[in-house]
Coordinates of C-alpha atoms in Angstrom, one line a residue:
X193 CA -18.6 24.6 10.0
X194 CA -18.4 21.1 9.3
X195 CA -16.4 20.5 5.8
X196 CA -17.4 17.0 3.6
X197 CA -14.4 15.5 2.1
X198 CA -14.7 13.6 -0.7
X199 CA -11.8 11.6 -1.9
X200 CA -12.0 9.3 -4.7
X201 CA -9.7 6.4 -3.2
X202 CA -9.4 2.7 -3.6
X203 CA -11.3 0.6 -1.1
X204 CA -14.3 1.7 0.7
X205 CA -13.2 4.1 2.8
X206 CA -13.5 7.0 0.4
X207 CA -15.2 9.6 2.6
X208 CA -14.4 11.9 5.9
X209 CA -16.2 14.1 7.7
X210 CA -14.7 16.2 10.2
X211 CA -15.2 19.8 11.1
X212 CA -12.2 22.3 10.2
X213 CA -11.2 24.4 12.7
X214 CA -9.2 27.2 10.8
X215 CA -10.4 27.3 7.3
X216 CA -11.1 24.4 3.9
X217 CA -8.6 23.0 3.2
X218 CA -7.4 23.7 -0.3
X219 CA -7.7 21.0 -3.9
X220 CA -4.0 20.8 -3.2
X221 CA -4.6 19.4 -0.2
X222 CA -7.5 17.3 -0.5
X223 CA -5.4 15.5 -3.4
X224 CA -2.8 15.1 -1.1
X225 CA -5.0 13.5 0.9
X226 CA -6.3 11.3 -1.9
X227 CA -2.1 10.7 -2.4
X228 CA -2.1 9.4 1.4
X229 CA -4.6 7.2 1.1
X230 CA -3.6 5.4 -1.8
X231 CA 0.0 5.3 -0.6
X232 CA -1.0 3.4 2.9
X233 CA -3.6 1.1 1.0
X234 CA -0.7 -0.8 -0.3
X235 CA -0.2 -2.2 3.1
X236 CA 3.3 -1.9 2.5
X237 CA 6.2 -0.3 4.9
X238 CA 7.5 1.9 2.4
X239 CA 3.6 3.0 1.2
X240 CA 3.2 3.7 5.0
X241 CA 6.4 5.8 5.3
X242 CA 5.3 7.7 2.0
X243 CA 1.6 8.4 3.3
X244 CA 3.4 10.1 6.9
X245 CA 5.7 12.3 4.8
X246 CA 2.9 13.5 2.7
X247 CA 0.7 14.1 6.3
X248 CA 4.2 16.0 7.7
X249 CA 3.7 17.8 4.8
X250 CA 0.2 19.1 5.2
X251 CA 0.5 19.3 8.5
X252 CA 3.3 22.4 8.4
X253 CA -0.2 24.2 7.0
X254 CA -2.9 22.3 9.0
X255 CA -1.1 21.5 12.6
X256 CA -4.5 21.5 13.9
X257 CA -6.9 20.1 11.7
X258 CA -9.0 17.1 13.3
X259 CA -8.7 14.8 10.3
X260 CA -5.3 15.3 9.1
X261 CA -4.1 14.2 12.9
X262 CA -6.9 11.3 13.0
X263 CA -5.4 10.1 9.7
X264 CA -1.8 10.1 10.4
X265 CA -2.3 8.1 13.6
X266 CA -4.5 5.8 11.6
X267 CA -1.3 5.1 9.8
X268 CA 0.8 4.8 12.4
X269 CA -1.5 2.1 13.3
X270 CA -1.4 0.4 10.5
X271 CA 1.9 0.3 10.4
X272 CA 2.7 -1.2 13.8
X273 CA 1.1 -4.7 11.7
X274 CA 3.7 -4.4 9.2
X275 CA 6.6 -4.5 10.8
X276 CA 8.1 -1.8 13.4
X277 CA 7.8 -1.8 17.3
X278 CA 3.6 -2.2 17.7
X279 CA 4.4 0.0 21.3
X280 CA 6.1 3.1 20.1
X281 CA 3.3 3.1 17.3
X282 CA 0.6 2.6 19.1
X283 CA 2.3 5.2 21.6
X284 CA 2.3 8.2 18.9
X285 CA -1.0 6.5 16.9
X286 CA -2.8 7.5 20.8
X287 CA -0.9 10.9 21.2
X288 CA -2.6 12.0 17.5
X289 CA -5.9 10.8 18.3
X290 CA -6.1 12.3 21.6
X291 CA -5.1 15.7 20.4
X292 CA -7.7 15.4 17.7
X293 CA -10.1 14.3 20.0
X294 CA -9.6 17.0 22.6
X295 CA -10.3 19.6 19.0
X296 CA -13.5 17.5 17.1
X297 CA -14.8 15.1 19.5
X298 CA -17.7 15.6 17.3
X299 CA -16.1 13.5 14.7
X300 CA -17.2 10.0 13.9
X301 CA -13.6 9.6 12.1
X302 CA -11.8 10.9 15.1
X303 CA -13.6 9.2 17.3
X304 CA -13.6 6.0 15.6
X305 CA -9.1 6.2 15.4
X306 CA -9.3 6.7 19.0
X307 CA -11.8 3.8 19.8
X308 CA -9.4 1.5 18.1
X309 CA -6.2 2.6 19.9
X310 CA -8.3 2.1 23.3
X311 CA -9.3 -1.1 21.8
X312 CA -5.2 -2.5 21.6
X313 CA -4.7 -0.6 24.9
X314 CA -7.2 -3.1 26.1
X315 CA -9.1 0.0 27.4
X316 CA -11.9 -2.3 26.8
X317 CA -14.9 0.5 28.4
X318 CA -13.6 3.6 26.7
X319 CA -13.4 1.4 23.2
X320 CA -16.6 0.9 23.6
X321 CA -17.8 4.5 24.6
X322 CA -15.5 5.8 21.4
X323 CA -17.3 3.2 19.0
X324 CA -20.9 4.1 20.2
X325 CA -19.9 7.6 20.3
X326 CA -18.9 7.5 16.4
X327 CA -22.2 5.3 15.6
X328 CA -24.4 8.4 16.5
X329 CA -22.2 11.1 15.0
X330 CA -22.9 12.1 11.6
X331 CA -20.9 10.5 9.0
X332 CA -21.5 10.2 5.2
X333 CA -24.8 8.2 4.2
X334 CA -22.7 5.5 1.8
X335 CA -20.2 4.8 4.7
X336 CA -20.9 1.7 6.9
X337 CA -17.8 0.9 8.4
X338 CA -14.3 1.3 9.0
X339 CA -11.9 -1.6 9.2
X340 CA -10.7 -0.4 13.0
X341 CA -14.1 -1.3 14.3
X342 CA -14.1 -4.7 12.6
X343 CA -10.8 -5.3 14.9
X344 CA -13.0 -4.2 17.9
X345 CA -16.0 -6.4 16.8
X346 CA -13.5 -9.4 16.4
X347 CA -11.9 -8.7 19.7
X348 CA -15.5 -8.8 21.4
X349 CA -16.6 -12.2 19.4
X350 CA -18.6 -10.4 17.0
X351 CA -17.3 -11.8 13.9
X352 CA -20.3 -12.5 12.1
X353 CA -21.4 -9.0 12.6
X354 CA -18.1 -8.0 11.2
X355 CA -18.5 -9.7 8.3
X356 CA -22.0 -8.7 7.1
X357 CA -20.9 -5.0 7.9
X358 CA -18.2 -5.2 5.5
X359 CA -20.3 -7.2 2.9
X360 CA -22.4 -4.5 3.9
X361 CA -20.2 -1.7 2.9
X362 CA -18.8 -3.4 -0.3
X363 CA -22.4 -3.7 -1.1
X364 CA -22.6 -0.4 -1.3
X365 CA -19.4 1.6 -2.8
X366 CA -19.5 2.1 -6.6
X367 CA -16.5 -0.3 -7.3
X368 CA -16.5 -3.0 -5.0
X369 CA -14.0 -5.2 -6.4
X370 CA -11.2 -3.1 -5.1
X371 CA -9.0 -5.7 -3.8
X372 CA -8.8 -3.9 -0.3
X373 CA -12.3 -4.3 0.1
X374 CA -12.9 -7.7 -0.8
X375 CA -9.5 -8.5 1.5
X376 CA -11.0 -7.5 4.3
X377 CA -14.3 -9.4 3.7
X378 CA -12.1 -12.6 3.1
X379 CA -9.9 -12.0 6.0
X380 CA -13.2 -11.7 7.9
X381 CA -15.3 -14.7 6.8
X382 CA -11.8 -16.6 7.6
X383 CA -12.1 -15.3 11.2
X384 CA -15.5 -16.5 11.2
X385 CA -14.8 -19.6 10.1
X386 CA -16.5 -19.6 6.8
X387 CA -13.3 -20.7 4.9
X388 CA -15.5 -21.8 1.8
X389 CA -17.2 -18.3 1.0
X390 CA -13.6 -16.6 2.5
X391 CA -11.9 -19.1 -0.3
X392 CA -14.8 -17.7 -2.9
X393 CA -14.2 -14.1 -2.3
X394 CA -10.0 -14.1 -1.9
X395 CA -10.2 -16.4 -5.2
X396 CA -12.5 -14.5 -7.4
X397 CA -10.4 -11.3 -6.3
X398 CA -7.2 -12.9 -7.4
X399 CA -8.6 -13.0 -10.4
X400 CA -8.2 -9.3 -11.1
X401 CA -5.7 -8.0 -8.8
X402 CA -2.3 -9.2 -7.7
X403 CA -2.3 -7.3 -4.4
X404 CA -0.3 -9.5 -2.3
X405 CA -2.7 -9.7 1.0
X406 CA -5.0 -11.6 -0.9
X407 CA -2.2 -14.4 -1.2
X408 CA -1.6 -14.7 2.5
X409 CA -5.3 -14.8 3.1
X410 CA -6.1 -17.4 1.2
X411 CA -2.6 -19.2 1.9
X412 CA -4.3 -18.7 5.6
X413 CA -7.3 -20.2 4.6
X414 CA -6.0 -23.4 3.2
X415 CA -4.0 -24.2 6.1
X416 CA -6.9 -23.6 7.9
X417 CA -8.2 -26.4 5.8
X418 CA -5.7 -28.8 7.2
X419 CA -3.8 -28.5 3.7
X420 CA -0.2 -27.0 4.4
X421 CA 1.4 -28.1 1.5
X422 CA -1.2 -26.0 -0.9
X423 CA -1.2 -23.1 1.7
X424 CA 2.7 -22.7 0.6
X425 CA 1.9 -23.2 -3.2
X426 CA 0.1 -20.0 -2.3
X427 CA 1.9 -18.3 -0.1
X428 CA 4.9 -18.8 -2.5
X429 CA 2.9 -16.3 -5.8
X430 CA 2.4 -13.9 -3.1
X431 CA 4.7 -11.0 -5.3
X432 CA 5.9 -8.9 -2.7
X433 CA 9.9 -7.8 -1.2
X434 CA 11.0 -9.3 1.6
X435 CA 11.2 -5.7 3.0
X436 CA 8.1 -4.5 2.5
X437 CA 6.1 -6.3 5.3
X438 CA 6.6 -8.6 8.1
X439 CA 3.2 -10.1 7.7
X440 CA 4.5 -13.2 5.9
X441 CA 7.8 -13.6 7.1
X442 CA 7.3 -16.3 9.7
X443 CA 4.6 -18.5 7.2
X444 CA 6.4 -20.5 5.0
X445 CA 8.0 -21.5 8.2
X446 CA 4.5 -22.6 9.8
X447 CA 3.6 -24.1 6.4
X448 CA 6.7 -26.4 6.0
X449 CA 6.6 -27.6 9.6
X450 CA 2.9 -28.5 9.3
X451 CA 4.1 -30.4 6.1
X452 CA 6.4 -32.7 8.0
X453 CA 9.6 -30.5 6.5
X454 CA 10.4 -29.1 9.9
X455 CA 14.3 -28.5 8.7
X456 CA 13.1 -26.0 6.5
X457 CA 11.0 -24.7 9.1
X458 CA 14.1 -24.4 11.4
X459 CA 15.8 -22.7 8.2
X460 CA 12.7 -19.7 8.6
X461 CA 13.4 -19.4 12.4
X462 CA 17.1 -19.0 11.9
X463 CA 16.3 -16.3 9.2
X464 CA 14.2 -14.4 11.5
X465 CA 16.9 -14.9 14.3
X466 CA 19.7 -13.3 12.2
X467 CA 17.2 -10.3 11.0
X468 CA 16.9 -9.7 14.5
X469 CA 20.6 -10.1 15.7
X470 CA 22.0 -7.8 13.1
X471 CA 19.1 -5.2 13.9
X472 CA 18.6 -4.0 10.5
X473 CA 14.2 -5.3 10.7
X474 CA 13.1 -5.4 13.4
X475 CA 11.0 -9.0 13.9
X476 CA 7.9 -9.0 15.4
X477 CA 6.7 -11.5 17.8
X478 CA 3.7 -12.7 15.8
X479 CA 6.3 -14.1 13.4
X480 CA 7.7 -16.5 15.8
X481 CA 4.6 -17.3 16.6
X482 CA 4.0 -18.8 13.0
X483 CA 7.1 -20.5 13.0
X484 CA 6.9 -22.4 16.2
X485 CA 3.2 -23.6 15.5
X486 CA 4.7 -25.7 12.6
X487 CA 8.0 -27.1 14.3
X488 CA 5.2 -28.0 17.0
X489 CA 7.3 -26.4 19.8
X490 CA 3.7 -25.1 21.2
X491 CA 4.8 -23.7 24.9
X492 CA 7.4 -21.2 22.7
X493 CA 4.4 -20.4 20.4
X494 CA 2.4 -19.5 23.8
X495 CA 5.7 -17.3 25.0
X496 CA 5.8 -15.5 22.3
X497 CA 2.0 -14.5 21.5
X498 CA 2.5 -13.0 25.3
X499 CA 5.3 -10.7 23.9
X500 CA 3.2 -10.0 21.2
X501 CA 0.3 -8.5 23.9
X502 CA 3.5 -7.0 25.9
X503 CA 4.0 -4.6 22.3
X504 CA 1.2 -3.8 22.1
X505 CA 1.0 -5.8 18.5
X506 CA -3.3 -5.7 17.3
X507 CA -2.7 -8.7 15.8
X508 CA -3.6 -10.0 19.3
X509 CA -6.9 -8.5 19.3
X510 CA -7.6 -11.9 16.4
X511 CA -5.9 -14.3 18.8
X512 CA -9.6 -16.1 19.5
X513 CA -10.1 -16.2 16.1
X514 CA -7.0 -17.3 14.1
X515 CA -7.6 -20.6 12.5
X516 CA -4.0 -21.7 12.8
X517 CA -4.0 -21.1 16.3
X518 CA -6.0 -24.3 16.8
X519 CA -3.1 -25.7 17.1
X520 CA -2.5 -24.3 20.5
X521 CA -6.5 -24.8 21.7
X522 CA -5.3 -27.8 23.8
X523 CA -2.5 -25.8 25.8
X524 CA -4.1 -24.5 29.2
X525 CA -1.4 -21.5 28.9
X526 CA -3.1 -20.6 25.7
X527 CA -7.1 -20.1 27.4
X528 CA -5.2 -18.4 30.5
X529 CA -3.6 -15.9 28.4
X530 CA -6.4 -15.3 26.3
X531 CA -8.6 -15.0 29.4
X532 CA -5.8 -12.5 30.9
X533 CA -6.3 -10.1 27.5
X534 CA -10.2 -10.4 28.3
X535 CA -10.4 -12.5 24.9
X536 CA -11.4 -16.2 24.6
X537 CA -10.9 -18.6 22.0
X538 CA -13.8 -19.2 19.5
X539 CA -12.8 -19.9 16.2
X540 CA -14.1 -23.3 14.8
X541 CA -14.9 -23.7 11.0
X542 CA -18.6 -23.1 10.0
X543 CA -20.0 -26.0 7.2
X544 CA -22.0 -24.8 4.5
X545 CA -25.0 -25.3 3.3

């Protein structure tokens, strides 16, 4: 019996399909569900922890069930962005999936969480089998995409595709000025190179929302624009605890060395250095990354983005495509290791017109 779920959430991901094995679930727990994905939309490490203690939850009742497994290690994935070890994520995000693929490998939403974790894996053939696997499965008729194949389309050097499925899909939904949705679009036409429509969308949705990733997009996007100083005008309205991502931690240091204030850059990377000595966050690779871009200390930049592929960290699967790594396009170190992920480098900003 294949059960329809509907859940009324933010963004435009509001529908799964996935066959129940047991019995329906219960309105208790499809509202839980609803709680889940609200929680984890926040893109925030404590909405993460709060969306896996409601799936523990439902899980005591439905230890089998396809979709609650498939969500759970879509959170797990998520999460290994944010800032906690990308391995040990990725680790339990692939455990989940392959136990709800071994149940409903009939599902387009199970086989779509598996596809990505074969996609940071690097699996690069079973990605591809699990994506064109969950393209012919049924899945609900408003439903385009899902962001985890827009990592997989930007790790193969389809970004234009990615974008006009998501414009796509926003196209679509009933609300699409959910800030989620039009993040994504912006994050995509950035990765594209369109940074004048990316710089429309991210601005007209900062309008209505002050969901913090919009901020670090479009700080992103000015940089990109060979404009550091505004990037950190930005960056520095993004409202948001230290705590509650990693995402930006290692920007205002990329932002003040591209600005000539390298001290202050120096003042990030010592930040990030202590965090990590005392063990109390644990500092993803990615960060450093930032930071050494803007104190220009390139071959250090290149060291770390291979720790980052080493973690297992996503983010890599963007490393052809991230604007400020066009700072490291003239290091051969930087085409070998993208060449050794199977990626290449091919961002470069599209005019308009």
């Amino acid at each position: 019996v294949r059960v329809i779920i509907e859940i009324p959430k933010p963004g435009y991901r509001p529908v799964f399909s996935a066959p129940d094995p047991a019995k329906r679930l219960n309105d208790a727990t499809k509202s839980a569900l609803w709680s889940v994905q609200i929680a984890a939309e926040k893109l925030t490490l404590p909405g993460f922890q709060a969306a896996l203690e409601l799936l523990d939850r439902i899980l005591t009742e439905y230890s089998n069930n396809p979709l609650v497994l498939a969500m759970k290690a879509e959170v797990h994935a998520y999460r290994s962005m944010h800032g906690t070890p990308p391995y040990k994520e990725i680790e339990t995000a692939r455990q989940l999936a392959e136990r709800a693929l071994a149940m409903a490998p009939e599902s387009w939403r199970v086989q779509t969480v598996y596809g990505f974790v074969k996609t940071v894996l690097r699996q690069w053939d079973d990605a591809r089998v699990a994506f064109e696997q969950a393209d012919v499965l049924t899945k609900p008729g408003n439903l385009y995409v899902h962001p985890f194949y827009m990592y997989y389309l930007v790790s193969q050097g389809e970004t234009a595709q990615a974008v006009r499925l998501t414009r796509q899909a926003m196209d679509s939904i009933d609300v699409p000025s959910w800030p989620i949705t039009r993040s994504d679009l912006g994050f995509l036409q950035l990765l594209d190179g369109q940074l004048e429509q990316a710089a429309q969308t991210l601005d007209a949705a900062m309008e209505d929302s002050d969901f913090y990733i919009l901020r670090i997009y479009r700080a992103i996007v000015q940089e990109a624009m060979d404009d550091p100083a505004g990037a950190l005008d930005i960056l520095r309205k993004a409202r948001l605890k230290w705590s509650e991502t990693a995402v930006l931690w290692g920007m205002k240091g990329l932002f003040f060395g591209l600005n000539g204030a390298r001290w202050r850059a120096r003042l990030e990377l010592l930040k990030l250095r202590m965090a990590r000595k005392l063990g109390r966050f644990y500092v993803p690779a990615s960060q450093f990354v930032t930071i050494y871009i803007g104190l220009g200390e390139h071959q250090k930049a290149v060291q770390s983005l291979r720790q980052m592929a080493e973690d297992c960290d996503p983010l890599i699967l963007c490393l052809g495509h991230f604007p400020f790594c066009r700072h490291l396009a003239h290091l051969p170190a930087f085409h070998e290791l993208l060449k050794d992920l199977g990626l290449s480098w091919q961002w470069q900003r599209k005019e308009t017109g």
